[in-house]
Amino acid sequence: MSSSILLLAMSLFIFAHATSPRSFLRRGFSVLIEDELEILVSPKKTFTCGFYGSGGNAYYFSIWFTGSRDRTVVWMANRDKPVNGKGSRLTFRGNGVVVLTDVDGTVAWETNTTSTSARKAELLESGNLILKDPSGHVLWQSFDNPTDTLLPNQPFTKSLKLISSFGRGSYYSGYFNFYFDSDNVLKLMHDGPVISSLYWPNPDSDAFGNGRTTYNSTRIAVLDDSGMFMSSDRFQFNASDRGHGIKRRLTINHDGNLRLYSLNESNGTWAVTWEALKGMCKVHGVCGRNGICVYTPEPKCSCPPGYQMNDPTNWNSGCKPKFNVTCSNFTSDKVRFVELPQTDYYGFDLVYNSSTSYEWCQEACLTDCNCLGFAYRTNGLGPCFTKSSLFNGYKTPDFPGNLYLKLPVSLQVSSVTPILNGSLPICPLGENTVLVGSSSMYDGIGKRIRWAYLYWFASVIGAVEILFFMSGWWILFRKQGGPDPLEDGYQALSSQFKKFSHGELKIATRNFREEIGRGGSGTVYKGNLGDGREVAVKRLGDVHHGEDFFWAEVSTIGKINHMNLARMWGFCAEGRNRLLVYEFVKNQSLDRHLFGPNLLRWKDRFRISLGTAKGLAYLHHECLEWIIHCDVKPENILLDPDFEPKIADFGLAKLLQRGNATSDFSMIRGTKGYMAPEWALNLPITAKVDVFSYGVMVLEMVRGIRLSNWAIMDVVEGEEEVEEAQLTKFVRVVRRNIQFDPEDNTWIEKVLDPRLRGQYSKRQARALVEVGIACVEEDRTKRPTMDNIVDVLLKCDNEPNVPAR
Ligand SMILES: *[C@@H]1O[C@H](CO)[C@@H](O)[C@H](O)[C@H]1NC(C)=O
Ligand SMILES: *[C@@H]1O[C@H](CO)[C@@H](O)[C@H](O)[C@H]1NC(C)=O
Ligand SMILES: *[C@@H]1O[C@H](CO)[C@@H](O)[C@H](O)[C@H]1NC(C)=O
Ligand SMILES: *[C@@H]1O[C@H](CO)[C@@H](O)[C@H](O)[C@H]1NC(C)=O
Ligand SMILES: *[C@@H]1O[C@H](CO)[C@@H](O)[C@H](O)[C@H]1NC(C)=O
Ligand SMILES: *[C@@H]1O[C@H](CO)[C@@H](O)[C@H](O)[C@H]1NC(C)=O
Ligand SMILES: *[C@@H]1O[C@H](CO)[C@@H](O)[C@H](O)[C@H]1NC(C)=O
Ligand SMILES: *[C@@H]1O[C@H](CO)[C@@H](O)[C@H](O)[C@H]1NC(C)=O
Ligand SMILES: *[C@@H]1O[C@H](CO)[C@@H](O)[C@H](O)[C@H]1NC(C)=O
């Protein structure tokens, strides 16, 4: 009796096993979508892997929670390339690759295991799909390619990114990203087609103000089995239901919030046990351009007076003005201001004045037709922000100021309060979601002062690793000594870097007698160390950091050694004194040669362009990934007697916190001087800002005059007078010439510095012009990297420097 039951059970088991999903696949496996949707299950059936159908006939090769009510997807292979519900196929080919093909045979997705010994595909109980070779070595894993979800024990590392899906029920890649930024800090960013904007952690504070650190370059975070999340930037949180045995996932939702969910296995629903942002209006870009997010108390989107919804079905597309914004119609007597209480649009400031009157602020907006409105703190003096774009709008009682919206006088608006009829696409999956417990973890306590640009400098830029600092580099320094070996450019050695006393430097500079330069960052004095070395001693202006921070930063800079970077020999940090000791470069800075009375020969111009590119490429790519100069300009390029350039002041951006420079960046859309447009647009600052500045400088080398001056008056044929920067004009002329006839080179003569009188290499000139033009692209993704530039220029190094005719 009992044995027959056992037999029955066994045969049932075998039967069930034959038809139900398996736990692994072997090479040669192939399945048609019509035949089988569920392909693999994990050992305890927590996860299923197979074809996931959505919205009619779109199918995705995915992994989902078997036991959740709506089969919650945790990973997708082809989120942006769904395949057909008929004729699509998953194949584990003989050459080791796993491929998803659509009905017409096109490859929608494949693993990077072509021509490997991958033998077996397996879905682990952790939710990780892996491809292994016969010895068990993992060749590919889904954990390395996350979509919008991180599972417990899935390491989140520097190369990974969670990207939200586009909308409820849509799996396409959306605009919200969760990632490690270049300053080693975990961030949330809205990266949309028109704006990119960071919104978590609190963008009004720097990393340290948010309880993070930028010092740990490991960049790894992990959610453990007990619901504790820990990141190398010191960010940490616990699930409100912390404990083992609960199935969890961390997902960036299509509304831009990052949430931790726990599964209630008895009814298959998810509960939120932590979320990054408490107020949805803190998510940037959630209501689109011009839109305002309002708590009613439910968060809702609305349009300001004078504006209407762009697309009534989609708030992300924001609001459009009911009037035409033209310069002639948008200044002085033709406009008025409408007050929106406790409302602000974050970022995109044209002018920032920390302390000024309402009248000053209004006047600043009135006289600039690019200004769409301004935010002003009503009680007391300022601060004042005028806005070039209205993004990230929100209204909250916490905001101690008002927004004054600029509207044409002619436009009648019925109401001065925003019209509240849009509802935000707020997330938490379905009606069953509840917030369990309380998560007091993150609460963006916002300082209202808008330090945005300042902190860009302080935190994003050049988040210099101090890895070797920790690993005891200084011992190395002590051991090395003696004379410098030949500096061949790419050696990192710093034999004589040291901490000087103020007394020593006082003697060296003969009590700071000989001033040789003065700039934004401080005053430079000439000096002589006892051993005969001539030095330039820079006394820094406002440095607010303590000695430890200074020491850590400066010593990283001191370790950098490249023939095209001005060498730092040491520093002094005593009391309030902060001094840097540099090698003395004899031949003054580039601006004096290039814009001065004496002609700078073509050969030298090219050498300087190439050398500067090498120096920047070294900073960006070779030494420490994240040193961005942030202030590339001829004044910072020093020349030795052979006209070999040496870049000065690198690595200082972080030290200096160029506080009062904020207003410089807020000039019109960053066109000013050598500044890349990103500075004014609240975009993440990357090495591409240096590429932009380098481009301006290279074009100046070609032209022989300053192109970086802001706005000159210029009369365009027959048209009215328009303001146009020299640079824009130059770029326009060159682009037109290149487009007109890419083969023709005759125009080069016309754009070149006339003082050269034909003494130049045409090939080099063309290369420099093309590099310069590419570097000053508005879109930073289109600009080349410094590495690319070095390659291009090296190809035409060693040209004979003869008359070009
Ligand atoms: C596939 O790419 C991952 C990174 O995404 C890498 O770690 C892995 O080594 C690659 N596998 C092969 C076989 O190249
Ligand atoms: C950096 O973070 C990792 C992971 O959290 C940790 O193991 C490591 O000790 C940290 N390093 C330093 C120097 O703090
Ligand atoms: C999370 O829990 C651990 C262990 O109980 C505790 O050490 C840690 O401080 C908690 N973290 C937070 C942010 O509450
Ligand atoms: C899970 O759902 C069941 C049924 O609704 C409920 O009784 C139980 O309390 C829930 N468990 C948790 C941890 O919320
Ligand atoms: C599932 O359980 C949760 C938590 O107790 C509860 O709020 C929810 O209403 C339940 N859903 C269903 C469909 O039973
Ligand atoms: C919003 O309200 C305005 C005026 O009340 C109305 O004209 C418009 O159709 C509404 N839009 C939506 C999406 O409901
Ligand atoms: C804006 O300009 C367009 C064409 O330039 C015109 O058709 C439209 O009527 C104008 N709208 C308003 C509100 O003036
Ligand atoms: C400028 O304003 C006038 C009235 O103030 C209006 O008639 C004209 O259409 C406006 N022009 C544009 C381009 O909007
Ligand atoms: C700020 O406003 C004051 C007048 O209140 C003005 O004197 C000052 O120049 C302004 N600062 C900037 C940086 O524009």
PDB file of C-alpha atoms in Angstrom, residues 660-787:
ATOM      1  CA  ASN A 660      32.465  83.656  -4.849  1.00  0.00           C
ATOM      2  CA  ALA A 661      32.924  82.374  -8.367  1.00  0.00           C
ATOM      3  CA  THR A 662      29.356  81.111  -8.366  1.00  0.00           C
ATOM      4  CA  SER A 663      28.181  84.233 -10.082  1.00  0.00           C
ATOM      5  CA  ASP A 664      30.710  83.682 -12.838  1.00  0.00           C
ATOM      6  CA  PHE A 665      29.199  80.370 -13.784  1.00  0.00           C
ATOM      7  CA  SER A 666      25.748  81.722 -13.731  1.00  0.00           C
ATOM      8  CA  MET A 667      26.443  84.028 -16.612  1.00  0.00           C
ATOM      9  CA  ILE A 668      24.424  83.206 -19.591  1.00  0.00           C
ATOM     10  CA  ARG A 669      24.419  79.455 -20.191  1.00  0.00           C
ATOM     11  CA  GLY A 670      28.108  79.042 -19.630  1.00  0.00           C
ATOM     12  CA  THR A 671      29.100  80.549 -22.963  1.00  0.00           C
ATOM     13  CA  LYS A 672      31.241  82.842 -20.975  1.00  0.00           C
ATOM     14  CA  GLY A 673      34.937  82.427 -21.437  1.00  0.00           C
ATOM     15  CA  TYR A 674      36.279  78.937 -21.303  1.00  0.00           C
ATOM     16  CA  MET A 675      33.390  77.484 -19.351  1.00  0.00           C
ATOM     17  CA  ALA A 676      31.520  74.534 -20.776  1.00  0.00           C
ATOM     18  CA  PRO A 677      27.747  74.983 -20.891  1.00  0.00           C
ATOM     19  CA  GLU A 678      27.321  72.313 -18.214  1.00  0.00           C
ATOM     20  CA  TRP A 679      28.420  74.748 -15.550  1.00  0.00           C
ATOM     21  CA  ALA A 680      25.340  76.849 -15.985  1.00  0.00           C
ATOM     22  CA  LEU A 681      22.971  73.981 -16.560  1.00  0.00           C
ATOM     23  CA  ASN A 682      23.287  72.060 -13.331  1.00  0.00           C
ATOM     24  CA  LEU A 683      24.602  69.071 -15.238  1.00  0.00           C
ATOM     25  CA  PRO A 684      27.052  66.649 -13.736  1.00  0.00           C
ATOM     26  CA  ILE A 685      30.551  67.970 -14.247  1.00  0.00           C
ATOM     27  CA  THR A 686      32.783  65.516 -16.055  1.00  0.00           C
ATOM     28  CA  ALA A 687      36.194  65.633 -17.666  1.00  0.00           C
ATOM     29  CA  LYS A 688      34.374  66.974 -20.706  1.00  0.00           C
ATOM     30  CA  VAL A 689      34.388  70.458 -19.178  1.00  0.00           C
ATOM     31  CA  ASP A 690      38.160  70.455 -19.580  1.00  0.00           C
ATOM     32  CA  VAL A 691      37.778  69.230 -23.140  1.00  0.00           C
ATOM     33  CA  PHE A 692      35.553  72.202 -23.850  1.00  0.00           C
ATOM     34  CA  SER A 693      37.987  74.690 -22.339  1.00  0.00           C
ATOM     35  CA  TYR A 694      40.862  73.041 -24.160  1.00  0.00           C
ATOM     36  CA  GLY A 695      38.929  73.432 -27.414  1.00  0.00           C
ATOM     37  CA  VAL A 696      38.474  77.153 -26.856  1.00  0.00           C
ATOM     38  CA  MET A 697      42.167  77.466 -26.133  1.00  0.00           C
ATOM     39  CA  VAL A 698      43.203  75.541 -29.235  1.00  0.00           C
ATOM     40  CA  LEU A 699      41.000  77.694 -31.434  1.00  0.00           C
ATOM     41  CA  GLU A 700      42.670  80.704 -29.882  1.00  0.00           C
ATOM     42  CA  MET A 701      46.066  79.249 -30.813  1.00  0.00           C
ATOM     43  CA  VAL A 702      44.906  79.060 -34.394  1.00  0.00           C
ATOM     44  CA  ARG A 703      43.285  82.459 -34.476  1.00  0.00           C
ATOM     45  CA  GLY A 704      45.848  84.235 -32.329  1.00  0.00           C
ATOM     46  CA  ILE A 705      43.289  86.319 -30.455  1.00  0.00           C
ATOM     47  CA  ARG A 706      40.963  85.830 -27.518  1.00  0.00           C
ATOM     48  CA  LEU A 707      37.809  84.101 -28.634  1.00  0.00           C
ATOM     49  CA  SER A 708      36.646  83.568 -25.142  1.00  0.00           C
ATOM     50  CA  ASN A 709      35.495  87.107 -24.498  1.00  0.00           C
ATOM     51  CA  TRP A 710      31.888  87.228 -23.717  1.00  0.00           C
ATOM     52  CA  ALA A 711      29.576  88.873 -26.263  1.00  0.00           C
ATOM     53  CA  ILE A 712      30.737  91.495 -28.630  1.00  0.00           C
ATOM     54  CA  MET A 713      28.545  93.550 -30.883  1.00  0.00           C
ATOM     55  CA  ASP A 714      28.551  92.266 -34.389  1.00  0.00           C
ATOM     56  CA  VAL A 715      26.645  93.174 -37.507  1.00  0.00           C
ATOM     57  CA  VAL A 716      25.492  90.258 -39.595  1.00  0.00           C
ATOM     58  CA  GLU A 717      24.881  91.021 -43.236  1.00  0.00           C
ATOM     59  CA  GLY A 718      21.797  93.149 -43.611  1.00  0.00           C
ATOM     60  CA  GLU A 719      20.203  91.945 -40.412  1.00  0.00           C
ATOM     61  CA  GLU A 720      19.697  93.759 -37.187  1.00  0.00           C
ATOM     62  CA  GLU A 721      22.476  93.997 -34.675  1.00  0.00           C
ATOM     63  CA  VAL A 722      22.892  90.848 -32.702  1.00  0.00           C
ATOM     64  CA  GLU A 723      25.088  89.965 -29.836  1.00  0.00           C
ATOM     65  CA  GLU A 724      27.338  87.079 -30.555  1.00  0.00           C
ATOM     66  CA  ALA A 725      30.397  85.784 -28.845  1.00  0.00           C
ATOM     67  CA  GLN A 726      33.581  85.714 -30.885  1.00  0.00           C
ATOM     68  CA  LEU A 727      33.823  82.025 -30.263  1.00  0.00           C
ATOM     69  CA  THR A 728      30.353  81.252 -31.582  1.00  0.00           C
ATOM     70  CA  LYS A 729      31.051  83.283 -34.654  1.00  0.00           C
ATOM     71  CA  PHE A 730      34.371  81.617 -35.311  1.00  0.00           C
ATOM     72  CA  VAL A 731      32.873  78.161 -34.862  1.00  0.00           C
ATOM     73  CA  ARG A 732      30.001  79.018 -37.163  1.00  0.00           C
ATOM     74  CA  VAL A 733      32.317  80.251 -39.913  1.00  0.00           C
ATOM     75  CA  VAL A 734      34.547  77.203 -39.706  1.00  0.00           C
ATOM     76  CA  ARG A 735      31.657  74.752 -39.626  1.00  0.00           C
ATOM     77  CA  ARG A 736      30.169  76.379 -42.678  1.00  0.00           C
ATOM     78  CA  ASN A 737      33.459  76.071 -44.512  1.00  0.00           C
ATOM     79  CA  ILE A 738      33.953  72.447 -43.572  1.00  0.00           C
ATOM     80  CA  GLN A 739      30.425  71.535 -44.573  1.00  0.00           C
ATOM     81  CA  PHE A 740      30.660  73.464 -47.801  1.00  0.00           C
ATOM     82  CA  ASP A 741      33.542  71.401 -49.090  1.00  0.00           C
ATOM     83  CA  PRO A 742      35.210  68.951 -46.735  1.00  0.00           C
ATOM     84  CA  GLU A 743      38.144  68.511 -49.107  1.00  0.00           C
ATOM     85  CA  ASP A 744      38.853  72.173 -49.577  1.00  0.00           C
ATOM     86  CA  ASN A 745      41.548  73.627 -47.349  1.00  0.00           C
ATOM     87  CA  THR A 746      41.811  77.117 -48.729  1.00  0.00           C
ATOM     88  CA  TRP A 747      39.687  78.647 -46.004  1.00  0.00           C
ATOM     89  CA  ILE A 748      42.234  77.727 -43.366  1.00  0.00           C
ATOM     90  CA  GLU A 749      44.440  80.599 -44.423  1.00  0.00           C
ATOM     91  CA  LYS A 750      41.548  82.957 -43.720  1.00  0.00           C
ATOM     92  CA  VAL A 751      40.825  81.763 -40.189  1.00  0.00           C
ATOM     93  CA  LEU A 752      44.455  81.547 -39.193  1.00  0.00           C
ATOM     94  CA  ASP A 753      46.333  84.178 -37.241  1.00  0.00           C
ATOM     95  CA  PRO A 754      47.407  86.606 -40.008  1.00  0.00           C
ATOM     96  CA  ARG A 755      50.599  87.390 -38.125  1.00  0.00           C
ATOM     97  CA  LEU A 756      51.946  83.958 -39.048  1.00  0.00           C
ATOM     98  CA  ARG A 757      52.271  85.131 -42.665  1.00  0.00           C
ATOM     99  CA  GLY A 758      51.966  81.657 -44.115  1.00  0.00           C
ATOM    100  CA  GLN A 759      54.595  80.123 -41.832  1.00  0.00           C
ATOM    101  CA  TYR A 760      52.651  77.108 -40.667  1.00  0.00           C
ATOM    102  CA  SER A 761      51.786  73.507 -41.482  1.00  0.00           C
ATOM    103  CA  LYS A 762      48.460  73.223 -43.209  1.00  0.00           C
ATOM    104  CA  ARG A 763      47.924  69.686 -42.000  1.00  0.00           C
ATOM    105  CA  GLN A 764      48.537  70.610 -38.413  1.00  0.00           C
ATOM    106  CA  ALA A 765      46.384  73.701 -38.693  1.00  0.00           C
ATOM    107  CA  ARG A 766      43.512  71.696 -40.074  1.00  0.00           C
ATOM    108  CA  ALA A 767      43.904  69.094 -37.321  1.00  0.00           C
ATOM    109  CA  LEU A 768      43.890  71.768 -34.626  1.00  0.00           C
ATOM    110  CA  VAL A 769      40.839  73.500 -36.067  1.00  0.00           C
ATOM    111  CA  GLU A 770      38.940  70.236 -36.289  1.00  0.00           C
ATOM    112  CA  VAL A 771      39.896  69.210 -32.778  1.00  0.00           C
ATOM    113  CA  GLY A 772      38.931  72.628 -31.431  1.00  0.00           C
ATOM    114  CA  ILE A 773      35.563  72.597 -33.133  1.00  0.00           C
ATOM    115  CA  ALA A 774      34.782  69.099 -31.885  1.00  0.00           C
ATOM    116  CA  CYS A 775      35.749  70.071 -28.342  1.00  0.00           C
ATOM    117  CA  VAL A 776      33.355  72.991 -28.111  1.00  0.00           C
ATOM    118  CA  GLU A 777      30.266  70.953 -28.951  1.00  0.00           C
ATOM    119  CA  GLU A 778      27.382  71.979 -26.694  1.00  0.00           C
ATOM    120  CA  ASP A 779      26.512  68.338 -26.177  1.00  0.00           C
ATOM    121  CA  ARG A 780      29.241  66.998 -23.957  1.00  0.00           C
ATOM    122  CA  THR A 781      28.763  63.446 -25.217  1.00  0.00           C
ATOM    123  CA  LYS A 782      29.820  64.564 -28.689  1.00  0.00           C
ATOM    124  CA  ARG A 783      33.102  66.014 -27.496  1.00  0.00           C
ATOM    125  CA  PRO A 784      36.159  63.782 -27.900  1.00  0.00           C
ATOM    126  CA  THR A 785      38.190  62.637 -24.908  1.00  0.00           C
ATOM    127  CA  MET A 786      41.679  63.986 -24.288  1.00  0.00           C
ATOM    128  CA  ASP A 787      43.044  60.570 -25.254  1.00  0.00           C
TER     129      ASP A 787
END
